[in-house]
Coordinates of C-alpha atoms in Angstrom, one line a residue:
Chain A
M1 CA -0.9 -13.3 -60.6
R2 CA 2.1 -14.7 -58.8
E3 CA 3.9 -11.4 -59.2
L4 CA 1.1 -9.5 -57.6
F5 CA 0.9 -11.8 -54.6
R6 CA 4.6 -11.5 -54.0
N7 CA 4.4 -7.8 -54.1
K8 CA 1.7 -7.7 -51.5
R9 CA 3.6 -9.9 -49.2
K10 CA 6.7 -7.8 -49.6
G11 CA 4.8 -4.6 -48.8
K12 CA 3.5 -6.1 -45.5
K13 CA 6.9 -7.1 -44.4
T14 CA 8.3 -3.6 -44.5
M15 CA 5.4 -2.2 -42.4
E16 CA 6.3 -2.5 -38.7
L17 CA 5.2 -0.8 -35.6
F18 CA 7.8 1.2 -33.9
T19 CA 7.5 -0.2 -30.5
S20 CA 10.8 0.6 -28.7
P21 CA 9.6 3.9 -27.1
V22 CA 6.6 2.1 -25.6
L23 CA 8.8 -0.6 -24.3
N24 CA 11.1 2.0 -22.8
L25 CA 8.2 3.6 -21.0
F26 CA 7.0 0.2 -19.7
I27 CA 10.4 -0.7 -18.4
I28 CA 10.5 2.5 -16.4
L29 CA 6.9 2.3 -15.2
I30 CA 6.8 -1.3 -14.1
P31 CA 9.6 -1.2 -11.5
F32 CA 8.2 2.1 -10.2
L33 CA 4.7 0.6 -9.7
L34 CA 6.1 -2.6 -8.3
I35 CA 7.9 -0.7 -5.6
T36 CA 5.0 1.5 -4.7
A37 CA 2.4 -1.3 -4.9
V38 CA 0.8 -2.3 -1.6
F39 CA -0.1 -5.9 -1.5
V40 CA -1.1 -6.2 2.1
Q41 CA -3.5 -3.7 3.5
T42 CA -4.2 -3.3 7.1
S43 CA -7.0 -1.6 9.0
V44 CA -7.9 -1.0 12.6
I45 CA -10.8 -1.7 14.9
D46 CA -11.3 1.0 17.4
L47 CA -11.8 0.3 21.1
S48 CA -12.5 3.0 23.7
L49 CA -11.5 2.5 27.2
P50 CA -13.3 4.1 30.1
S51 CA -11.2 7.0 31.2
G52 CA -11.6 10.3 32.9
K53 CA -12.9 12.2 29.9
N54 CA -15.1 9.4 28.6
K55 CA -18.3 10.0 26.7
T56 CA -19.7 6.5 26.3
T57 CA -21.4 6.5 29.7
S58 CA -23.5 9.6 28.8
E59 CA -24.3 8.1 25.4
E60 CA -25.5 4.9 27.1
M61 CA -27.7 7.0 29.3
K62 CA -29.3 8.5 26.2
A63 CA -30.3 5.1 24.8
P64 CA -32.4 3.4 27.5
K65 CA -34.1 1.2 24.9
E66 CA -30.9 -0.8 24.6
K67 CA -30.6 -4.0 26.5
L68 CA -27.5 -5.6 27.8
L69 CA -26.4 -8.0 25.2
I70 CA -23.4 -10.2 26.1
L71 CA -21.6 -12.6 23.9
S72 CA -19.6 -15.0 26.0
I73 CA -16.9 -17.0 24.3
A74 CA -16.0 -20.1 26.3
P75 CA -13.8 -23.0 25.2
Q76 CA -17.1 -25.1 24.6
G77 CA -18.7 -22.5 22.4
F78 CA -20.7 -19.3 22.4
Y79 CA -23.2 -18.2 25.0
L80 CA -25.5 -15.3 24.0
I81 CA -27.0 -13.5 27.0
L82 CA -29.7 -10.9 26.6
G83 CA -30.6 -8.9 29.7
E84 CA -30.4 -11.4 32.5
K85 CA -31.4 -14.6 30.8
L86 CA -29.4 -16.9 28.6
L87 CA -30.7 -16.6 25.0
K88 CA -28.8 -19.2 23.1
I89 CA -25.9 -21.6 23.4
I90 CA -24.0 -22.3 20.2
P91 CA -21.7 -25.2 20.8
K92 CA -18.5 -25.9 18.9
E93 CA -18.9 -28.0 15.7
E94 CA -16.1 -30.5 15.1
D95 CA -13.9 -28.6 17.6
T96 CA -14.2 -25.3 15.7
F97 CA -16.4 -22.3 16.5
S98 CA -19.3 -22.0 14.2
F99 CA -19.1 -18.3 13.2
T100 CA -21.7 -18.5 10.5
K101 CA -24.3 -19.8 13.0
L102 CA -23.3 -17.0 15.4
G103 CA -23.9 -14.5 12.6
E104 CA -27.4 -15.9 11.8
I105 CA -28.4 -15.8 15.4
L106 CA -27.1 -12.3 16.0
Q107 CA -29.1 -11.2 12.9
K108 CA -32.2 -12.7 14.4
V109 CA -31.6 -10.8 17.6
K110 CA -30.9 -7.6 15.6
D111 CA -34.2 -8.1 13.7
E112 CA -36.1 -8.5 17.0
F113 CA -34.5 -5.4 18.6
P114 CA -33.6 -3.0 15.8
E115 CA -32.5 -0.3 18.2
Q116 CA -29.8 -2.5 19.7
T117 CA -26.4 -1.4 18.6
S118 CA -24.1 -2.4 21.5
I119 CA -22.8 -5.8 22.5
I120 CA -20.3 -6.9 25.1
I121 CA -17.8 -9.6 24.2
E122 CA -16.7 -11.6 27.2
A123 CA -14.0 -14.1 26.4
D124 CA -12.3 -16.9 28.3
D125 CA -8.6 -16.5 29.0
G126 CA -7.5 -19.3 26.7
I127 CA -9.5 -18.1 23.6
I128 CA -7.1 -17.0 20.9
Y129 CA -7.2 -13.4 19.5
D130 CA -8.2 -14.6 16.0
H131 CA -11.5 -16.0 17.2
I132 CA -12.3 -12.8 19.1
I133 CA -11.7 -10.7 15.9
H134 CA -13.9 -13.1 13.9
A135 CA -16.7 -12.8 16.5
M136 CA -16.3 -9.0 16.4
D137 CA -16.6 -9.1 12.6
Q138 CA -19.9 -11.1 12.9
C139 CA -21.2 -8.6 15.4
R140 CA -20.3 -5.7 13.1
N141 CA -21.9 -7.4 10.1
C142 CA -25.2 -7.6 11.9
G143 CA -25.2 -3.9 12.8
L144 CA -24.1 -4.3 16.4
I145 CA -21.5 -1.6 16.1
N146 CA -20.6 -0.6 19.7
I147 CA -18.5 -3.5 20.7
S148 CA -16.9 -3.7 24.1
L149 CA -14.5 -6.2 25.4
S150 CA -14.9 -7.5 28.9
A151 CA -12.9 -9.9 31.0
S152 CA -14.7 -12.8 32.9
K153 CA -14.2 -12.6 36.6
G154 CA -11.7 -14.8 38.4
Chain B
M1 CA 17.4 -21.8 -65.4
S2 CA 15.7 -23.3 -62.4
D3 CA 19.0 -23.6 -60.7
N4 CA 19.6 -19.9 -61.1
Y5 CA 16.2 -19.2 -59.7
A6 CA 16.9 -21.2 -56.7
K7 CA 20.2 -19.4 -56.0
G8 CA 18.4 -16.1 -56.3
G9 CA 16.0 -17.3 -53.7
I10 CA 18.7 -18.1 -51.3
F11 CA 20.3 -14.7 -51.7
K12 CA 17.0 -13.0 -51.3
R13 CA 16.3 -14.8 -48.0
A14 CA 19.7 -13.9 -46.7
R15 CA 19.2 -10.3 -47.5
R16 CA 15.8 -10.3 -45.9
R17 CA 17.2 -11.6 -42.6
K18 CA 19.2 -8.4 -42.1
H19 CA 15.9 -6.5 -41.8
L20 CA 14.6 -8.8 -39.1
T21 CA 13.8 -7.0 -35.8
L22 CA 12.9 -8.3 -32.4
R23 CA 9.2 -9.3 -32.2
L24 CA 8.1 -7.3 -29.2
T25 CA 4.4 -7.6 -29.5
S26 CA 4.0 -10.5 -27.0
L27 CA 6.3 -8.8 -24.6
I28 CA 4.3 -5.6 -24.8
D29 CA 1.1 -7.7 -24.2
V30 CA 2.6 -9.1 -21.0
F31 CA 3.7 -5.6 -19.9
I32 CA 0.2 -4.2 -20.5
I33 CA -1.4 -6.9 -18.3
L34 CA 1.2 -6.3 -15.6
L35 CA 0.7 -2.5 -15.8
V36 CA -3.1 -2.8 -15.5
F37 CA -2.7 -5.1 -12.5
L38 CA -0.2 -2.8 -10.7
I39 CA -2.3 0.3 -11.4
K40 CA -5.3 -1.5 -9.9
N41 CA -3.2 -2.4 -6.9
I42 CA -1.8 1.1 -6.3
S43 CA -3.3 3.0 -3.4
A44 CA -3.3 6.7 -2.8
R45 CA -2.4 6.3 0.9
P46 CA 0.8 4.5 1.7
E47 CA 1.0 2.1 4.6
V48 CA 1.9 4.0 7.8
T49 CA 2.5 1.2 10.1
L50 CA 4.9 -1.6 9.6
F51 CA 4.9 -5.0 11.2
S52 CA 7.4 -7.7 11.3
K53 CA 7.2 -10.9 9.2
N54 CA 6.8 -13.2 12.1
L55 CA 3.6 -11.3 13.2
Q56 CA 0.5 -12.9 11.7
L57 CA -2.3 -10.4 12.1
P58 CA -5.9 -11.7 12.0
I59 CA -8.0 -11.0 9.0
S60 CA -11.0 -8.8 9.4
T61 CA -13.6 -6.9 7.5
A62 CA -13.0 -3.7 9.4
G63 CA -12.3 -0.7 7.1
K64 CA -10.7 2.0 9.2
T65 CA -7.2 3.1 8.1
P66 CA -4.5 3.2 10.8
K67 CA -2.7 6.4 11.9
I68 CA 0.8 6.9 13.1
T69 CA 0.8 6.5 16.8
T70 CA 2.5 4.5 19.5
T71 CA 2.4 0.8 18.4
I72 CA 2.4 -2.1 20.8
S73 CA 3.2 -5.3 19.0
A74 CA 2.8 -8.7 20.5
T75 CA 4.5 -11.4 18.5
E76 CA 4.3 -15.0 19.6
H77 CA 7.3 -14.6 21.9
L78 CA 8.0 -10.9 22.5
L79 CA 6.2 -7.7 23.4
L80 CA 7.5 -4.5 21.8
I81 CA 6.7 -0.8 22.0
N82 CA 7.5 1.1 18.8
G83 CA 10.0 -1.7 17.9
K84 CA 11.7 -1.9 21.3
I85 CA 11.5 -5.1 23.3
V86 CA 9.9 -4.7 26.6
E87 CA 8.8 -8.1 27.9
S88 CA 8.4 -11.7 26.9
I89 CA 4.9 -13.0 26.2
Q90 CA 5.6 -16.0 28.5
D91 CA 6.1 -13.7 31.4
I92 CA 2.8 -11.9 30.7
I93 CA 1.0 -15.3 30.5
E94 CA 2.4 -16.3 33.8
Q95 CA 1.9 -13.2 35.8
K96 CA -1.2 -13.1 38.0
E97 CA -2.1 -9.4 38.2
L98 CA -3.6 -7.5 35.2
L99 CA -1.1 -4.7 35.2
N100 CA 2.2 -5.3 33.5
E101 CA 4.9 -3.2 35.1
N102 CA 7.4 -3.1 32.2
L103 CA 4.8 -2.3 29.6
Y104 CA 3.4 0.4 31.9
D105 CA 6.8 2.0 32.4
G106 CA 7.4 1.9 28.6
L107 CA 4.0 3.5 27.9
L108 CA 4.7 6.2 30.4
E109 CA 8.0 7.0 28.8
E110 CA 6.2 7.3 25.4
K111 CA 3.7 9.6 27.0
K112 CA 6.4 11.7 28.5
K113 CA 8.1 12.0 25.1
T114 CA 4.9 13.1 23.5
L115 CA 4.2 15.6 26.3
F116 CA 7.7 17.0 26.0
L117 CA 7.2 17.4 22.2
S118 CA 3.9 19.1 22.7
E119 CA 5.6 21.7 24.9
Q120 CA 7.9 22.6 22.0
N121 CA 5.3 22.3 19.3
P122 CA 1.6 23.0 20.1
D123 CA 0.5 21.0 17.0
I124 CA 1.5 17.8 18.7
I125 CA -1.0 16.8 21.4
F126 CA -1.1 13.7 23.5
S127 CA -4.4 12.0 22.6
G128 CA -3.9 8.7 24.3
E129 CA -4.0 6.8 21.0
A130 CA -2.2 3.4 20.7
I131 CA -2.3 0.7 18.1
I132 CA -2.1 -2.9 19.3
Q133 CA -0.7 -5.4 16.7
A134 CA -1.1 -8.8 18.1
D135 CA -0.4 -12.2 16.6
K136 CA -3.6 -14.1 15.9
N137 CA -2.5 -17.1 18.0
I138 CA -2.1 -15.0 21.2
P139 CA -4.5 -16.0 24.0
Y140 CA -7.1 -13.4 25.2
K141 CA -5.4 -13.5 28.6
V142 CA -2.5 -11.5 27.1
I143 CA -4.7 -9.1 25.2
K144 CA -6.7 -8.4 28.3
K145 CA -3.6 -7.5 30.2
L146 CA -2.3 -5.3 27.4
I147 CA -5.5 -3.4 27.2
Y148 CA -5.8 -3.0 30.9
T149 CA -2.2 -1.7 31.2
C150 CA -2.9 0.8 28.3
G151 CA -5.9 2.1 30.2
Q152 CA -3.9 2.5 33.4
A153 CA -1.2 4.5 31.5
E154 CA -3.9 6.8 30.1
F155 CA -3.8 5.4 26.6
G156 CA -7.6 5.3 26.2
E157 CA -8.0 5.3 22.4
I158 CA -6.9 1.8 21.5
S159 CA -7.1 0.3 18.0
L160 CA -6.5 -3.3 17.1
Q161 CA -4.7 -3.7 13.9
V162 CA -5.9 -6.4 11.5
L163 CA -5.3 -7.4 7.9
R164 CA -8.0 -6.2 5.6
K165 CA -10.1 -8.8 3.9
E166 CA -10.6 -7.9 0.2

């Protein structure tokens, strides 16, 4: 019995996987993949400026159902203006802009006017770029794809 | 007898030690995990635009990939066109009018270069495309002036570069 057990153990010991070729392959593959790996991906947001050969004006003429929707970003918070009247004021909460609330309200506006795809973002001089990009993201998430930037007068 | 047996055991163990190889299984496990992670991360299109380390782009959900064009980068202190310093951000903040002369001249030069190239090679056309890479802490005042100046220099197709949110 003991003899048998020993033999079995011995037999197992001699069986080994021949792993060095796999390891060689890995050692070559891993540095290669590490070099080519892209950890930070960037993307772009397109803006079209009015120029001589611009098409946006004619497109705007084709969609008369669209209303003028303006999102104004002031140091105190967001002002949402539809047509001529002020639709909603979203004040800052604890000194930060409440982007989730803005998203909810924009979604409500979009549900009410499903044809609306354009929005004008009007920002105050002191608003930082990051907040504008976040506001644009919220607009895009709600289906308001045609985003224009405008500067407040003065 | 038992003494002999013990001796034999020692010898046997010593002989067995010669056959010992490196245990690579765990190392291979680690490599397999790394390999899967790196293959997942690999993308077919390489990054075409580079930006410096001190430029913090904002994070956005936008999904369009950038093209190789004229890049205007606004870091926290300097404004660059294709990596060349044109103006300091402080000067742009302080100036009253919307048009920035130095940026305008720089952009016209870029435009002239592209037009010259397009004379030699009809495949290259001036499309008025430009990418703006701006630091996320830059005030809108500066962005506004940059966009206005681009428009004046007939760079009408402007893209804002952002970091992609996963």
